[in-house]
mmCIF file of N, CA and C in Angstrom:
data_model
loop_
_atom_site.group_PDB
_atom_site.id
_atom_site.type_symbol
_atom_site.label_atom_id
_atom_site.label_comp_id
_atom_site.label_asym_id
_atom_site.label_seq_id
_atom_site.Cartn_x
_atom_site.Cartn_y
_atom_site.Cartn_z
ATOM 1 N N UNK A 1078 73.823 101.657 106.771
ATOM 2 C CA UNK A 1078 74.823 100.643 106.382
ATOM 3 C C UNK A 1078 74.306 99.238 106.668
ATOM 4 N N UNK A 1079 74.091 99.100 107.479
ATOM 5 C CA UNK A 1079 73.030 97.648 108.544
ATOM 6 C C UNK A 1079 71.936 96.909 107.344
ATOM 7 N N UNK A 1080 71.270 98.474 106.678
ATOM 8 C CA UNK A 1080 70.290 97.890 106.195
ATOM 9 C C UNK A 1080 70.367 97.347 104.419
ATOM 10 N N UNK A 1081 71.473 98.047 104.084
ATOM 11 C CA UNK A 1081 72.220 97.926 102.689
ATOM 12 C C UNK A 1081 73.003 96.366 102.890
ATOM 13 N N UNK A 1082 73.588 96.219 103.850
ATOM 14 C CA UNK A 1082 74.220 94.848 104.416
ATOM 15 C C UNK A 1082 73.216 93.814 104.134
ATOM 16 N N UNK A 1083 72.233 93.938 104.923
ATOM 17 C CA UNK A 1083 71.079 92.552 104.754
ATOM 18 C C UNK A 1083 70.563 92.614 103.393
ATOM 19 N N UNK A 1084 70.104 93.715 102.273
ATOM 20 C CA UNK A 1084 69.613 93.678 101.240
ATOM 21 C C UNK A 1084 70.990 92.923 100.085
ATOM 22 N N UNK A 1085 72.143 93.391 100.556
ATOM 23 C CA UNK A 1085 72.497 92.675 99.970
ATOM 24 C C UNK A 1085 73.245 91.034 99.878
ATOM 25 N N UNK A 1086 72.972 90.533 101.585
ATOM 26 C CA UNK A 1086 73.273 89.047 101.838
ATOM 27 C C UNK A 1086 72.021 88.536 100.952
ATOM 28 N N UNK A 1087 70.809 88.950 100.264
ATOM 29 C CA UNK A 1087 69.571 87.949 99.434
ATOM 30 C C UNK A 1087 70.170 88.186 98.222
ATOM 31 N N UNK A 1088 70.593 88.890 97.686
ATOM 32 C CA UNK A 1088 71.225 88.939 96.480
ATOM 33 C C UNK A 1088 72.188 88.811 96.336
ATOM 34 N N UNK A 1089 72.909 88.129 94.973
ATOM 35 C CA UNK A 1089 74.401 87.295 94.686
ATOM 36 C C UNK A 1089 74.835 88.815 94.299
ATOM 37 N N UNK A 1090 74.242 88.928 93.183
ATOM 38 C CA UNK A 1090 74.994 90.351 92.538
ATOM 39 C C UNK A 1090 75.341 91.435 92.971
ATOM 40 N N UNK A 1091 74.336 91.603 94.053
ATOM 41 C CA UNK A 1091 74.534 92.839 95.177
ATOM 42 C C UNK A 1091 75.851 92.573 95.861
ATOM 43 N N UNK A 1092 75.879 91.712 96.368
ATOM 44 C CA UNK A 1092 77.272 90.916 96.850
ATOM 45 C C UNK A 1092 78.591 91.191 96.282
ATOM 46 N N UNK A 1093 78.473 91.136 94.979
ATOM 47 C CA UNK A 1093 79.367 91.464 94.403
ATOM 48 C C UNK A 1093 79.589 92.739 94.055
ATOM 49 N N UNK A 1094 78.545 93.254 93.639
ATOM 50 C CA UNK A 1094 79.124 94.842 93.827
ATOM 51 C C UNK A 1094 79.388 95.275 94.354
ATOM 52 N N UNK A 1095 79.326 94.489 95.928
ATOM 53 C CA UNK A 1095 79.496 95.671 97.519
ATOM 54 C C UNK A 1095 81.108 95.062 97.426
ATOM 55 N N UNK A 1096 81.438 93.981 97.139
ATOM 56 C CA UNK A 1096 83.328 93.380 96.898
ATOM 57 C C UNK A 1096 83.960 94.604 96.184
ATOM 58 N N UNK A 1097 83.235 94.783 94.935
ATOM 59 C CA UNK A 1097 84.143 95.696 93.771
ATOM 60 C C UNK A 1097 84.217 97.095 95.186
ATOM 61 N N UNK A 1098 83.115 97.407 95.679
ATOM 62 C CA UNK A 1098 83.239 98.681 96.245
ATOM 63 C C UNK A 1098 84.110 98.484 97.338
ATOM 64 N N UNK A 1099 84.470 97.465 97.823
ATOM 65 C CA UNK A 1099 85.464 97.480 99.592
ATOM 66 C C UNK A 1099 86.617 97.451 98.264
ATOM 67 N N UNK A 1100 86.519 96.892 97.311
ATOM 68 C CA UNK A 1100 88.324 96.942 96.576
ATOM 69 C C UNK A 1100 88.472 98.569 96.974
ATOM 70 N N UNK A 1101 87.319 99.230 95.687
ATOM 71 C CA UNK A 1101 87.798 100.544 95.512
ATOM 72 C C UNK A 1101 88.310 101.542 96.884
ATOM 73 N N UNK A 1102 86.842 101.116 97.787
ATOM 74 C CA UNK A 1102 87.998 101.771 99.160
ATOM 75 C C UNK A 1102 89.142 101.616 99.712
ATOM 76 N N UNK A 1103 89.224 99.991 99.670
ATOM 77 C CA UNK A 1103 91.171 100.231 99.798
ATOM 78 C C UNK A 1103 91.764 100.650 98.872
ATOM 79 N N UNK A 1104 91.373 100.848 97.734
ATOM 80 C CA UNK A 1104 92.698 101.658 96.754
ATOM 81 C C UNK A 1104 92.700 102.739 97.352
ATOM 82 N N UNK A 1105 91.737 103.892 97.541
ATOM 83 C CA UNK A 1105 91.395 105.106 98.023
ATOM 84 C C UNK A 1105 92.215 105.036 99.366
ATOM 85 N N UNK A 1106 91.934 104.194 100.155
ATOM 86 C CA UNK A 1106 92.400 104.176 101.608
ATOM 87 C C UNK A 1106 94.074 104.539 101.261
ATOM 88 N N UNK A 1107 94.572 102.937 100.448
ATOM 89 C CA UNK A 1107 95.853 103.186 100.372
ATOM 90 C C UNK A 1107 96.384 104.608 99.614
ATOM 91 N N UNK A 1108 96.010 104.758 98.688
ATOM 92 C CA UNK A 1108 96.160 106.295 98.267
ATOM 93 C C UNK A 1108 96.324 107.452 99.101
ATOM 94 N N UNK A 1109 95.847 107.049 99.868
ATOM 95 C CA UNK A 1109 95.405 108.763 100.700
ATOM 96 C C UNK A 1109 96.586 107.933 102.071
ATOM 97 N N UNK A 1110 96.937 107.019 102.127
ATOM 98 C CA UNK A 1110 98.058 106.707 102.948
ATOM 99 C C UNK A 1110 99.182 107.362 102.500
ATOM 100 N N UNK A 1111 99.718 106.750 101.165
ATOM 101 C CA UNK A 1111 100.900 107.008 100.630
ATOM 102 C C UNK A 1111 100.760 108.822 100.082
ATOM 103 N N UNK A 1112 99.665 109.594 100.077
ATOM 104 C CA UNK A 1112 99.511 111.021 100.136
ATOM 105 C C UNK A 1112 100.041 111.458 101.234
ATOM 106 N N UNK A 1113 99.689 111.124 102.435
ATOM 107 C CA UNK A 1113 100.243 111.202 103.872
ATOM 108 C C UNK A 1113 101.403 111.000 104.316
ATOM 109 N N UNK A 1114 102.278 109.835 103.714
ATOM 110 C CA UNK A 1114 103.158 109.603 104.000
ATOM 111 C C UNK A 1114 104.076 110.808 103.547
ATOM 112 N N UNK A 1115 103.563 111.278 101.842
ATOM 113 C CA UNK A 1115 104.398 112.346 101.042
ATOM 114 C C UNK A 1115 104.324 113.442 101.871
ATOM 115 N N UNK A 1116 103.581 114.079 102.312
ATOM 116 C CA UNK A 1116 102.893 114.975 102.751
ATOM 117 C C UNK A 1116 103.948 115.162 104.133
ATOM 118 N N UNK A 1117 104.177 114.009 105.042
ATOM 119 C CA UNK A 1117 104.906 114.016 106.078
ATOM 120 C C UNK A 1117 106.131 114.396 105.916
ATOM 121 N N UNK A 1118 106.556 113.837 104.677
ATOM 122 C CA UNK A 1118 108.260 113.526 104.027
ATOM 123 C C UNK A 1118 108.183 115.340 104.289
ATOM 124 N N UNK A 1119 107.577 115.273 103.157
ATOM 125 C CA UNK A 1119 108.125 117.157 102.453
ATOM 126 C C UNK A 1119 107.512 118.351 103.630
ATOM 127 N N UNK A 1120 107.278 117.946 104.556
ATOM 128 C CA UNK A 1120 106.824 119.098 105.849
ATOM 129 C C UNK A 1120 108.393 119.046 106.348
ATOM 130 N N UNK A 1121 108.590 117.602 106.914
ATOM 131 C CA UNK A 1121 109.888 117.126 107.463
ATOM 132 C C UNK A 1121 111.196 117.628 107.015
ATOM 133 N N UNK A 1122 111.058 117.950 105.505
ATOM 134 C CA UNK A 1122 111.851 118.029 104.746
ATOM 135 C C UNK A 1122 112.198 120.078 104.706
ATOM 136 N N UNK A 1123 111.494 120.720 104.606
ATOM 137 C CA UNK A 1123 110.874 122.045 104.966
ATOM 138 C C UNK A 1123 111.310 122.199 106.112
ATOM 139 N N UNK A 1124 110.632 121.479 107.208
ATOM 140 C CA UNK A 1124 110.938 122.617 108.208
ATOM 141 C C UNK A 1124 112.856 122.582 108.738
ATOM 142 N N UNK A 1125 113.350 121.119 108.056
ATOM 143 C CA UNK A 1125 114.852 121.416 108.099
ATOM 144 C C UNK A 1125 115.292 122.109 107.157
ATOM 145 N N UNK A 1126 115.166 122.691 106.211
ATOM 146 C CA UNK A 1126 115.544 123.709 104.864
ATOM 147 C C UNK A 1126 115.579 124.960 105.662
ATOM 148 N N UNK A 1127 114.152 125.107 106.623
ATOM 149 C CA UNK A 1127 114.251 126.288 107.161
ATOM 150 C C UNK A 1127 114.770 126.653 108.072
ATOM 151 N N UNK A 1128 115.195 125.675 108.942
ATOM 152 C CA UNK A 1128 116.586 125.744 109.839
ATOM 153 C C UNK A 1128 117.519 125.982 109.355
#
């Protein structure tokens, strides 16, 4: 990671592609949040049905 970092502080464009890629991980990040969150709901939701 360290060394992908410095190759791309000499290059503009590199720069920018490593931006587009931190976007895409927070979409992913947030995604897999709001999966989790669902995921919590409907366990929550279950194990009172099964009571």
């Amino acid at each position: 990671m360290k060394l992908k970092i410095k190759r791309r502080k000499r290059d503009s464009k590199r720069c920018h592609t490593n931006f587009n890629t931190n976007n895409h991980r927070k979409k992913i990040f947030v995604s897999l949040l709001i999966l989790q969150r669902k995921l919590v709901m409907f366990l929550s939701f279950h194990s009172l049905t099964l009571k």
